[in-house]
């Protein structure tokens, strides 16, 4: 079976929210000679990009598919990386958490699964993260980016959330070196809200966030 | 003078009234109205009732709410910590379910209304019923069997269990949540609630694919509705879209009102409903925080143009964010009262 057929089968399984079938497609492919590198970069990553296209084209893509795409990407990447011929190079590092007062972890979890497959190291700060901690941890881990997830309007827009993270970055002279990305339901209902809260970028959903973060990391490294 | 209940009944029956009914979902604003903190406000049913009545009178909309905040249902099932904010809805911090054993141990109270948390809701409902019962619809918020687990264990863990199993544990939790829903609706009905926002994120195709919806979500929706009846039920997917499944939900359950997402195509939704039920068109109320008067009026008009032709239309909001300026609430409602006059268009 060629790689195109494998991608097709894998994507069908993802769109049917069938984790076991998707994992079997990848594992069978590796057994039949597809390299672990190709399993990640030519099957799992294109499936994520296809999901982003589906979202943009208003095709039938939904949270369950995003969740499974990220979950499976996470599992496959963890399985395949030890089998790579060369140690994979981490292309960037991001700290991620939910805004102060916000305990909704799903979006963050989807983003994390996607980032690992893009060879971006993720430091998970958990939920209800104070602004100071976002900045302290981004410095401590030499990360390039802070991801702040918020499901509610007041946690997205509150003075102690993204705005405060921005203020601390400015006070410490770090605003040119460290970018902030935000995501969560309020940003879907107001596409300009990320500017109001002084973030650098936002993403419509967790899968797209993986790509936006990867692009931002590349931009910072130029 | 025509009451909100008369407007609602007219809209549901497709008969004439002075204007379309308007549900303005003001919750946290009640604390500001009384000049107290959200934590103090939500601790007393009398405060919630007083503010609901005051806000209805002040803004002139057609409904009042018995809902304090969504996490109340988690408290009724054992949640021990709710985090209060200064400017937004309280948030569940303590999850009742952390392991599968917690699911086996979860007990649904036989009498929901005997729970101390529900006592405050009863106080609120008693006042609302006394003051506006029969004149203005008293709304209650009930979470569907398939969505309630998200409040008990967190959405990420529930998605994992829902989609990946083990199926027998998932089904055990769903059955318990269904049992709770049935008892909760009975308690609310007995206390005088008229309209029930049946909240089900998993009833939306933004949440799950259609195939999954048909195989899993729909059977639980049918089970819920068959147990509680359709009276006063509004199909509500927490602002997510569901136009693609309206026809099947309507056909299989007979639910009489559909709260379309602020992101949905209202004209399309109305075409699908085709006069068989009430269409509730919601404004994207997050934008009300910053919109100008002209932008608010223009958006209200757009919604009315899409929803009003053919009647059986109700204008509504999402759960209004706390920091919407009062002036913008007034501008929105005045525009609805103006454009929503019947016989004028």
Coordinates of C-alpha atoms in Angstrom, one line a residue:
Chain A
X1 CA 0.0 0.0 0.0
X2 CA 1.4 3.4 -0.8
X3 CA 1.6 6.3 1.6
X4 CA -1.4 8.1 -0.1
X5 CA -3.6 5.2 0.6
X6 CA -2.5 4.9 4.2
X7 CA -3.2 8.7 4.7
X8 CA -6.6 8.2 3.2
X9 CA -7.4 5.2 5.5
X10 CA -6.0 7.1 8.5
X11 CA -8.1 10.2 7.8
X12 CA -11.2 8.2 7.3
X13 CA -10.7 6.6 10.7
X14 CA -10.1 10.0 12.3
X15 CA -13.3 11.5 10.7
X16 CA -15.2 8.5 12.0
X17 CA -13.8 9.2 15.5
X18 CA -12.4 5.7 15.5
X19 CA -9.2 5.7 17.5
X20 CA -8.5 2.0 17.3
X21 CA -8.8 1.9 13.5
X22 CA -6.6 5.0 13.1
X23 CA -3.8 3.5 15.4
X24 CA -4.0 0.2 13.5
X25 CA -3.5 1.9 10.2
X26 CA -0.3 3.6 11.4
X27 CA 1.0 0.5 13.2
X28 CA 0.3 -1.8 10.2
X29 CA 2.0 0.7 7.9
X30 CA 5.2 0.8 10.1
X31 CA 5.2 -3.0 10.1
X32 CA 4.9 -3.1 6.3
X33 CA 8.0 -0.8 5.9
X34 CA 6.8 2.8 6.3
X35 CA 9.5 4.6 8.4
X36 CA 8.6 5.9 11.8
X37 CA 9.6 9.4 10.5
X38 CA 7.1 9.1 7.6
X39 CA 4.4 7.8 10.0
X40 CA 4.6 11.1 11.9
X41 CA 5.5 13.6 9.2
X42 CA 3.6 12.1 6.2
X43 CA 0.6 10.6 7.9
X44 CA -0.2 12.2 11.2
X45 CA 0.8 15.8 10.3
X46 CA -1.1 15.9 7.0
X47 CA -4.1 14.6 8.8
X48 CA -4.0 17.5 11.1
X49 CA -3.5 19.9 8.2
X50 CA -6.5 18.4 6.5
X51 CA -8.6 19.0 9.7
X52 CA -7.6 22.6 9.6
X53 CA -8.7 22.8 5.9
X54 CA -12.0 21.2 6.8
X55 CA -12.6 23.7 9.6
X56 CA -11.8 26.6 7.3
X57 CA -14.1 25.3 4.6
X58 CA -16.9 24.7 7.1
X59 CA -16.8 21.0 6.3
X60 CA -18.2 18.6 8.9
X61 CA -15.3 18.9 11.4
X62 CA -16.0 19.1 15.1
X63 CA -14.6 19.0 18.6
X64 CA -14.7 15.2 18.9
X65 CA -12.6 14.8 15.7
X66 CA -10.2 17.5 17.0
X67 CA -9.9 15.7 20.3
X68 CA -9.2 12.4 18.7
X69 CA -6.8 13.8 16.1
X70 CA -4.7 15.3 18.9
X71 CA -5.0 12.2 21.1
X72 CA -3.9 9.9 18.3
X73 CA -1.1 12.2 17.2
X74 CA 0.1 12.2 20.8
X75 CA 0.1 8.4 21.0
X76 CA 1.7 7.8 17.6
X77 CA 4.4 10.5 18.1
X78 CA 5.3 9.0 21.5
X79 CA 5.5 5.5 19.9
X80 CA 7.5 6.6 16.8
X81 CA 10.1 9.0 18.2
X82 CA 12.2 6.4 19.9
X83 CA 12.2 4.5 16.6
X84 CA 13.5 7.5 14.6
X85 CA 16.9 6.8 12.9
X86 CA 18.2 10.1 14.3
X87 CA 17.1 11.9 17.4
X88 CA 14.4 14.3 16.3
X89 CA 15.3 17.9 16.8
X90 CA 12.9 20.0 19.0
X91 CA 12.1 23.0 16.9
X92 CA 10.7 25.2 19.7
X93 CA 9.3 25.3 23.2
X94 CA 6.0 26.6 24.5
X95 CA 4.4 27.0 27.9
X96 CA 0.7 26.5 28.0
X97 CA -2.1 26.8 30.6
X98 CA -5.5 28.1 31.2
X99 CA -6.1 31.7 32.3
X100 CA -6.5 32.6 36.0
X101 CA -10.0 31.5 37.2
X102 CA -10.5 29.1 34.3
X103 CA -10.6 25.4 34.9
X104 CA -11.4 24.2 31.4
X105 CA -8.5 22.0 30.2
X106 CA -9.8 20.4 27.0
X107 CA -8.6 23.0 24.5
X108 CA -5.1 23.0 26.0
X109 CA -5.0 19.3 25.9
X110 CA -5.8 19.2 22.2
X111 CA -3.1 21.8 21.4
X112 CA -0.5 19.9 23.4
X113 CA -1.2 16.7 21.4
X114 CA -0.8 18.5 18.1
X115 CA 2.4 20.3 19.1
X116 CA 4.3 17.2 20.0
X117 CA 3.8 15.8 16.5
X118 CA 5.2 19.1 15.2
X119 CA 8.4 18.6 17.3
X120 CA 7.5 21.4 19.6
X121 CA 8.2 20.8 23.3
X122 CA 5.3 21.7 25.6
X123 CA 5.5 22.7 29.2
X124 CA 2.0 22.2 30.7
X125 CA 1.3 24.6 33.5
X126 CA -2.2 23.2 34.2
X127 CA -5.3 25.2 34.9
X128 CA -5.9 28.5 36.7
X129 CA -2.4 29.7 36.1
X130 CA -1.4 33.2 37.5
X131 CA 0.1 35.6 35.0
X132 CA 3.4 35.8 36.8
X133 CA 3.8 32.0 36.6
X134 CA 3.3 32.1 32.8
X135 CA 6.2 34.5 32.5
X136 CA 8.4 32.9 35.1
X137 CA 8.1 29.5 33.5
X138 CA 8.6 30.7 29.9
X139 CA 11.9 32.2 31.1
X140 CA 12.9 29.1 33.2
X141 CA 12.3 26.8 30.3
X142 CA 13.8 29.1 27.6
X143 CA 10.6 28.8 25.7
X144 CA 9.5 31.2 22.9
X145 CA 5.8 31.2 23.3
X146 CA 3.1 31.4 26.0
X147 CA -0.3 29.8 25.2
X148 CA -3.3 30.9 27.3
X149 CA -6.6 29.1 27.0
X150 CA -9.8 30.6 28.3
X151 CA -13.4 29.3 27.9
X152 CA -15.2 32.2 29.6
X153 CA -15.4 35.8 28.6
X154 CA -14.2 37.2 31.9
X155 CA -11.2 34.8 32.1
X156 CA -10.3 35.7 28.5
X157 CA -10.6 39.5 29.0
X158 CA -9.9 39.9 32.7
X159 CA -7.1 42.2 33.9
X160 CA -5.3 39.3 35.5
X161 CA -5.1 37.1 32.4
X162 CA -3.5 37.8 29.0
X163 CA -3.3 41.5 29.6
X164 CA -1.3 41.1 32.7
X165 CA 1.0 38.6 31.0
X166 CA 1.6 41.2 28.4
X167 CA 2.3 43.9 31.0
X168 CA 4.8 41.7 32.8
X169 CA 6.6 40.8 29.5
X170 CA 6.9 44.5 28.7
X171 CA 8.1 45.4 32.2
X172 CA 10.8 42.7 31.9
X173 CA 11.7 43.8 28.3
X174 CA 10.7 40.4 26.9
X175 CA 7.9 41.4 24.5
X176 CA 10.1 41.0 21.3
X177 CA 11.4 37.6 22.3
X178 CA 8.3 36.0 23.6
X179 CA 4.9 35.7 21.8
X180 CA 1.5 35.1 23.3
X181 CA -1.2 33.1 21.6
X182 CA -4.7 32.8 23.0
X183 CA -7.6 30.4 22.3
X184 CA -11.0 29.3 23.6
X185 CA -14.7 29.9 23.0
X186 CA -14.8 33.8 23.4
X187 CA -12.3 34.2 20.6
X188 CA -14.5 32.2 18.3
X189 CA -17.3 34.6 18.9
X190 CA -15.2 37.7 18.5
X191 CA -12.3 37.3 16.1
X192 CA -10.8 40.7 17.2
X193 CA -10.8 39.8 20.9
X194 CA -7.2 38.6 20.8
X195 CA -6.1 42.2 20.0
X196 CA -8.2 43.6 22.8
X197 CA -6.4 41.3 25.3
X198 CA -3.0 42.2 23.7
X199 CA -2.1 38.7 22.4
X200 CA 0.0 38.3 19.3
X201 CA -2.3 35.6 17.8
X202 CA -5.3 33.4 18.3
X203 CA -6.6 30.2 16.8
X204 CA -10.1 29.0 16.0
X205 CA -9.5 25.6 17.5
X206 CA -6.9 23.3 19.1
X207 CA -5.7 21.7 15.9
X208 CA -5.2 25.1 14.2
X209 CA -3.5 26.4 17.3
X210 CA -0.8 23.7 16.8
X211 CA 0.0 25.1 13.3
X212 CA -0.2 28.8 14.4
X213 CA 2.2 28.1 17.2
X214 CA 4.6 26.2 15.0
X215 CA 4.5 29.1 12.5
X216 CA 5.1 31.7 15.3
X217 CA 8.1 29.6 16.6
X218 CA 9.6 29.6 13.1
X219 CA 9.0 33.3 12.8
X220 CA 10.8 34.0 16.1
X221 CA 13.8 31.9 15.0
X222 CA 14.3 33.8 11.7
Chain B
X1 CA -51.4 45.1 28.8
X2 CA -49.9 42.0 27.1
X3 CA -47.7 39.9 29.2
X4 CA -44.5 38.0 28.3
X5 CA -46.3 34.7 28.7
X6 CA -49.0 35.8 26.3
X7 CA -46.3 36.9 23.8
X8 CA -44.6 33.5 24.1
X9 CA -47.8 31.5 23.7
X10 CA -48.7 33.6 20.7
X11 CA -45.3 33.0 19.1
X12 CA -45.5 29.3 19.8
X13 CA -49.0 29.1 18.3
X14 CA -48.1 31.4 15.4
X15 CA -50.9 33.9 16.3
X16 CA -50.6 37.7 16.5
X17 CA -49.3 39.7 19.4
X18 CA -47.9 43.2 19.8
X19 CA -44.4 42.1 19.2
X20 CA -42.2 39.0 19.2
X21 CA -41.2 37.6 22.6
X22 CA -37.7 38.6 23.9
X23 CA -35.7 36.5 26.3
X24 CA -32.8 38.5 27.7
X25 CA -30.6 36.2 29.7
X26 CA -29.2 38.4 32.5
X27 CA -27.7 36.4 35.3
X28 CA -24.5 37.8 36.9
X29 CA -25.8 41.4 36.2
X30 CA -28.2 40.8 39.2
X31 CA -25.3 41.2 41.6
X32 CA -24.5 44.6 40.1
X33 CA -28.1 45.5 40.3
X34 CA -28.2 44.9 44.0
X35 CA -24.7 46.4 44.6
X36 CA -23.2 43.2 46.1
X37 CA -20.5 40.7 45.2
X38 CA -21.4 37.7 43.0
X39 CA -20.6 35.3 45.8
X40 CA -23.0 37.0 48.2
X41 CA -25.6 37.4 45.5
X42 CA -25.6 33.7 44.6
X43 CA -25.7 32.6 48.3
X44 CA -29.4 33.7 48.7
X45 CA -32.3 32.8 46.5
X46 CA -34.1 35.9 47.7
X47 CA -31.4 38.1 46.1
X48 CA -31.5 36.3 42.8
X49 CA -35.3 36.6 42.7
X50 CA -35.3 40.2 43.6
X51 CA -32.7 41.1 41.0
X52 CA -34.4 39.1 38.3
X53 CA -37.7 40.9 38.9
X54 CA -35.9 44.3 39.1
X55 CA -34.0 43.7 35.8
X56 CA -37.2 42.5 34.0
X57 CA -39.0 45.6 35.0
X58 CA -36.2 47.8 34.1
X59 CA -35.4 46.4 30.7
X60 CA -38.9 45.2 29.8
X61 CA -38.0 41.8 28.4
X62 CA -40.3 38.8 28.7
X63 CA -38.6 36.2 30.9
X64 CA -37.0 35.7 34.4
X65 CA -34.4 33.1 35.4
X66 CA -34.3 30.7 38.3
X67 CA -30.7 29.7 37.3
X68 CA -28.0 30.9 39.6
X69 CA -25.0 29.5 37.7
X70 CA -24.5 26.4 35.7
X71 CA -22.2 24.7 38.3
X72 CA -25.2 24.4 40.7
X73 CA -26.0 21.0 39.2
X74 CA -22.5 19.9 40.1
X75 CA -23.0 21.1 43.7
X76 CA -26.3 19.1 43.9
X77 CA -24.1 16.1 43.0
X78 CA -21.4 16.7 45.5
X79 CA -19.1 19.4 44.1
X80 CA -17.4 21.1 47.1
X81 CA -15.7 24.0 45.6
X82 CA -17.0 26.7 43.3
X83 CA -14.7 29.6 42.5
X84 CA -16.3 33.0 42.3
X85 CA -15.1 35.8 40.1
X86 CA -15.7 39.5 40.4
X87 CA -16.9 39.9 36.8
X88 CA -18.1 36.6 35.5
X89 CA -19.9 33.3 36.2
X90 CA -18.7 31.0 39.0
X91 CA -16.6 28.1 37.9
X92 CA -16.5 24.4 39.1
X93 CA -13.1 23.8 40.7
X94 CA -13.7 20.5 42.5
X95 CA -14.7 17.7 40.2
X96 CA -16.8 15.0 41.8
X97 CA -15.5 12.3 39.6
X98 CA -11.7 11.7 39.4
X99 CA -11.6 7.9 39.0
X100 CA -14.0 5.3 37.5
X101 CA -14.7 4.2 41.1
X102 CA -16.1 7.6 41.7
X103 CA -18.6 6.9 38.9
X104 CA -19.6 3.7 40.7
X105 CA -20.0 5.6 43.9
X106 CA -21.9 8.5 42.5
X107 CA -25.3 8.7 44.1
X108 CA -28.3 10.5 42.7
X109 CA -30.5 12.0 45.5
X110 CA -34.0 10.7 45.5
X111 CA -35.4 14.1 46.2
X112 CA -33.3 16.8 44.5
X113 CA -35.4 19.5 46.1
X114 CA -34.4 18.4 49.6
X115 CA -30.7 19.2 48.9
X116 CA -29.6 22.4 50.8
X117 CA -28.3 23.9 47.5
X118 CA -31.7 23.5 45.9
X119 CA -33.4 25.1 48.9
X120 CA -32.1 28.5 47.7
X121 CA -33.4 27.8 44.2
X122 CA -36.8 27.0 45.8
X123 CA -36.8 30.3 47.7
X124 CA -36.0 32.1 44.4
X125 CA -38.7 30.2 42.5
X126 CA -41.3 30.8 45.3
X127 CA -40.8 34.6 45.0
X128 CA -40.8 34.5 41.2
X129 CA -43.9 32.5 41.0
X130 CA -45.6 34.7 43.5
X131 CA -44.7 37.9 41.7
X132 CA -44.8 37.0 38.0
X133 CA -46.0 33.4 37.8
X134 CA -48.2 32.9 34.7
X135 CA -47.3 36.4 33.5
X136 CA -43.7 36.0 32.6
X137 CA -42.0 32.7 31.7
X138 CA -39.8 31.4 34.6
X139 CA -36.8 29.7 33.0
X140 CA -34.8 26.9 34.4
X141 CA -31.5 25.4 33.1
X142 CA -31.2 21.6 33.0
X143 CA -28.2 19.8 31.6
X144 CA -28.7 16.8 29.3
X145 CA -27.5 13.3 30.4
X146 CA -24.7 13.4 27.8
X147 CA -23.4 16.8 28.9
X148 CA -23.7 16.8 32.7
X149 CA -20.7 14.5 33.1
X150 CA -18.4 17.3 31.8
X151 CA -19.3 19.3 34.9
X152 CA -18.6 16.4 37.2
X153 CA -15.3 15.3 35.8
X154 CA -14.1 18.0 33.4
X155 CA -14.7 18.1 29.6
X156 CA -11.4 16.6 28.7
X157 CA -11.8 13.5 30.8
X158 CA -15.5 13.2 29.8
X159 CA -14.5 13.4 26.1
X160 CA -12.0 10.6 26.7
X161 CA -14.6 8.4 28.4
X162 CA -17.4 9.2 26.0
X163 CA -15.4 8.6 22.8
X164 CA -12.9 5.9 23.9
X165 CA -14.7 4.1 26.7
X166 CA -14.8 1.8 28.6
X167 CA -18.4 1.7 27.3
X168 CA -19.9 0.1 30.4
X169 CA -18.5 2.8 32.7
X170 CA -19.6 5.6 30.2
X171 CA -23.1 4.1 30.1
X172 CA -23.3 3.8 33.9
X173 CA -22.5 7.5 34.2
X174 CA -25.0 8.4 31.5
X175 CA -27.7 6.4 33.2
X176 CA -27.0 8.2 36.5
X177 CA -27.1 11.6 34.8
X178 CA -30.3 10.8 33.1
X179 CA -31.8 9.8 36.5
X180 CA -30.7 13.1 37.9
X181 CA -32.1 15.1 35.0
X182 CA -35.6 13.5 35.4
X183 CA -35.6 14.2 39.1
X184 CA -34.3 17.7 38.6
X185 CA -37.0 18.6 36.0
X186 CA -39.7 17.2 38.3
X187 CA -38.4 19.4 41.2
X188 CA -38.3 22.5 39.0
X189 CA -41.8 21.9 37.6
X190 CA -43.2 21.4 41.0
X191 CA -41.6 24.7 42.1
X192 CA -43.1 26.6 39.3
X193 CA -40.6 26.8 36.4
X194 CA -42.2 27.0 33.0
X195 CA -39.4 27.0 30.4
X196 CA -36.5 24.5 30.5
X197 CA -33.3 25.2 28.6
X198 CA -32.3 21.6 27.9
X199 CA -28.5 22.2 27.6
X200 CA -26.7 19.6 25.5
X201 CA -23.4 20.5 23.8
X202 CA -23.3 17.0 22.4
X203 CA -26.5 17.6 20.6
X204 CA -24.6 19.8 18.3
X205 CA -22.6 18.9 15.1
X206 CA -19.9 21.4 16.3
X207 CA -19.3 18.8 19.1
X208 CA -19.7 15.4 17.3
X209 CA -19.9 14.1 13.8
X210 CA -23.5 13.4 12.5
X211 CA -22.8 9.7 12.5
X212 CA -21.9 9.8 16.2
X213 CA -24.8 12.1 16.9
X214 CA -27.2 9.6 15.3
X215 CA -25.7 6.6 17.1
X216 CA -25.1 8.0 20.5
X217 CA -26.4 11.6 21.2
X218 CA -29.8 11.1 19.7
X219 CA -30.8 8.0 21.6
X220 CA -29.9 9.8 24.9
X221 CA -31.8 12.9 23.9
X222 CA -34.8 10.7 23.1
X223 CA -34.5 8.9 26.4
X224 CA -34.3 12.3 28.3
X225 CA -37.2 13.9 26.5
X226 CA -39.4 10.8 26.6
X227 CA -38.9 10.8 30.4
X228 CA -39.5 14.5 31.1
X229 CA -42.0 15.3 28.3
X230 CA -41.7 18.2 25.8
X231 CA -43.6 20.8 27.8
X232 CA -41.6 23.9 28.0
X233 CA -38.4 22.3 26.7
X234 CA -36.0 24.4 24.6
X235 CA -33.4 22.5 22.6
X236 CA -30.2 24.4 23.5
X237 CA -26.6 23.4 22.6
X238 CA -24.7 25.9 24.6
X239 CA -24.3 28.2 21.7
X240 CA -23.0 25.5 19.4
X241 CA -24.6 24.9 16.0
X242 CA -27.1 22.1 15.2
X243 CA -29.0 23.1 12.0
X244 CA -28.0 19.8 10.4
X245 CA -29.9 17.8 13.0
X246 CA -32.9 19.9 13.7
X247 CA -35.1 17.9 11.4
X248 CA -34.3 14.6 13.1
X249 CA -34.5 15.9 16.6
X250 CA -37.9 17.5 15.9
X251 CA -39.2 14.4 14.2
X252 CA -38.0 12.0 16.9
X253 CA -38.7 14.1 20.1
X254 CA -41.3 16.6 19.2
X255 CA -39.5 19.4 21.2
X256 CA -41.3 22.6 20.5
X257 CA -38.5 25.3 20.6
X258 CA -35.0 25.5 19.2
X259 CA -32.4 27.9 20.4
X260 CA -30.1 28.4 17.4
X261 CA -26.5 29.3 17.9
X262 CA -25.5 32.9 17.5
X263 CA -23.1 31.5 14.8
X264 CA -25.9 29.6 13.0
X265 CA -27.7 30.6 9.8
X266 CA -31.1 31.6 11.3
X267 CA -32.9 31.7 8.0
X268 CA -31.8 28.2 7.2
X269 CA -32.7 27.0 10.7
X270 CA -36.2 28.5 10.3
X271 CA -36.6 26.9 6.9
X272 CA -35.8 23.5 8.4
X273 CA -38.1 24.0 11.3
X274 CA -40.8 25.0 8.8
X275 CA -43.4 26.3 11.2
X276 CA -43.4 23.0 13.2
X277 CA -41.8 24.7 16.3
X278 CA -40.6 28.0 17.7
X279 CA -37.3 29.3 16.4
X280 CA -35.2 31.2 19.0
X281 CA -32.6 33.5 17.3
X282 CA -29.7 34.5 19.5
X283 CA -27.5 37.6 19.1
X284 CA -23.7 37.2 19.5
X285 CA -23.7 38.9 22.8
X286 CA -19.9 38.9 23.4
X287 CA -19.8 41.6 20.7
X288 CA -22.3 43.7 22.7
X289 CA -19.4 44.6 24.9
X290 CA -17.8 46.8 22.2
X291 CA -20.4 47.3 19.5
X292 CA -21.6 50.9 18.8
X293 CA -25.3 51.8 18.8
X294 CA -25.4 51.5 15.0
X295 CA -23.7 48.1 15.0
X296 CA -26.1 46.8 17.6
X297 CA -29.2 48.0 15.7
X298 CA -27.9 46.7 12.5
X299 CA -27.2 43.2 14.0
X300 CA -30.6 43.1 15.6
X301 CA -32.2 44.1 12.3
X302 CA -30.3 41.4 10.5
X303 CA -31.5 38.7 12.9
X304 CA -35.1 39.9 12.7
X305 CA -35.0 40.0 8.9
X306 CA -33.8 36.4 9.0
X307 CA -36.1 35.1 11.7
X308 CA -39.4 37.0 11.7
X309 CA -40.9 36.2 8.3
X310 CA -43.6 33.5 8.9
X311 CA -43.8 34.2 12.6
X312 CA -43.0 31.7 15.4
X313 CA -39.8 33.5 16.2
X314 CA -38.3 34.6 19.6
X315 CA -35.4 36.9 20.0
X316 CA -32.8 35.9 22.6
X317 CA -29.3 36.4 23.9
X318 CA -26.6 33.9 25.0
X319 CA -25.6 34.1 28.7
X320 CA -24.9 37.8 28.7
X321 CA -21.3 38.6 29.7
X322 CA -21.1 40.7 32.9
X323 CA -19.2 43.5 31.3
X324 CA -21.7 44.5 28.6
X325 CA -22.4 48.2 29.3
X326 CA -26.0 48.7 30.4
X327 CA -26.5 51.2 27.7
X328 CA -25.8 48.5 25.1
X329 CA -28.3 46.2 26.7
X330 CA -30.9 48.9 26.4
X331 CA -29.9 49.7 22.8
X332 CA -30.3 46.1 21.9
X333 CA -33.6 45.7 23.5
X334 CA -35.0 48.9 22.2
X335 CA -34.0 47.8 18.7
X336 CA -35.8 44.5 19.2
X337 CA -38.9 46.1 20.5
X338 CA -38.9 48.4 17.5
X339 CA -38.1 45.9 14.7
X340 CA -40.0 43.2 16.5
X341 CA -43.4 44.9 16.3
X342 CA -45.8 42.6 14.5
X343 CA -47.9 43.9 11.7
X344 CA -45.4 46.7 11.0
X345 CA -43.2 44.8 8.6

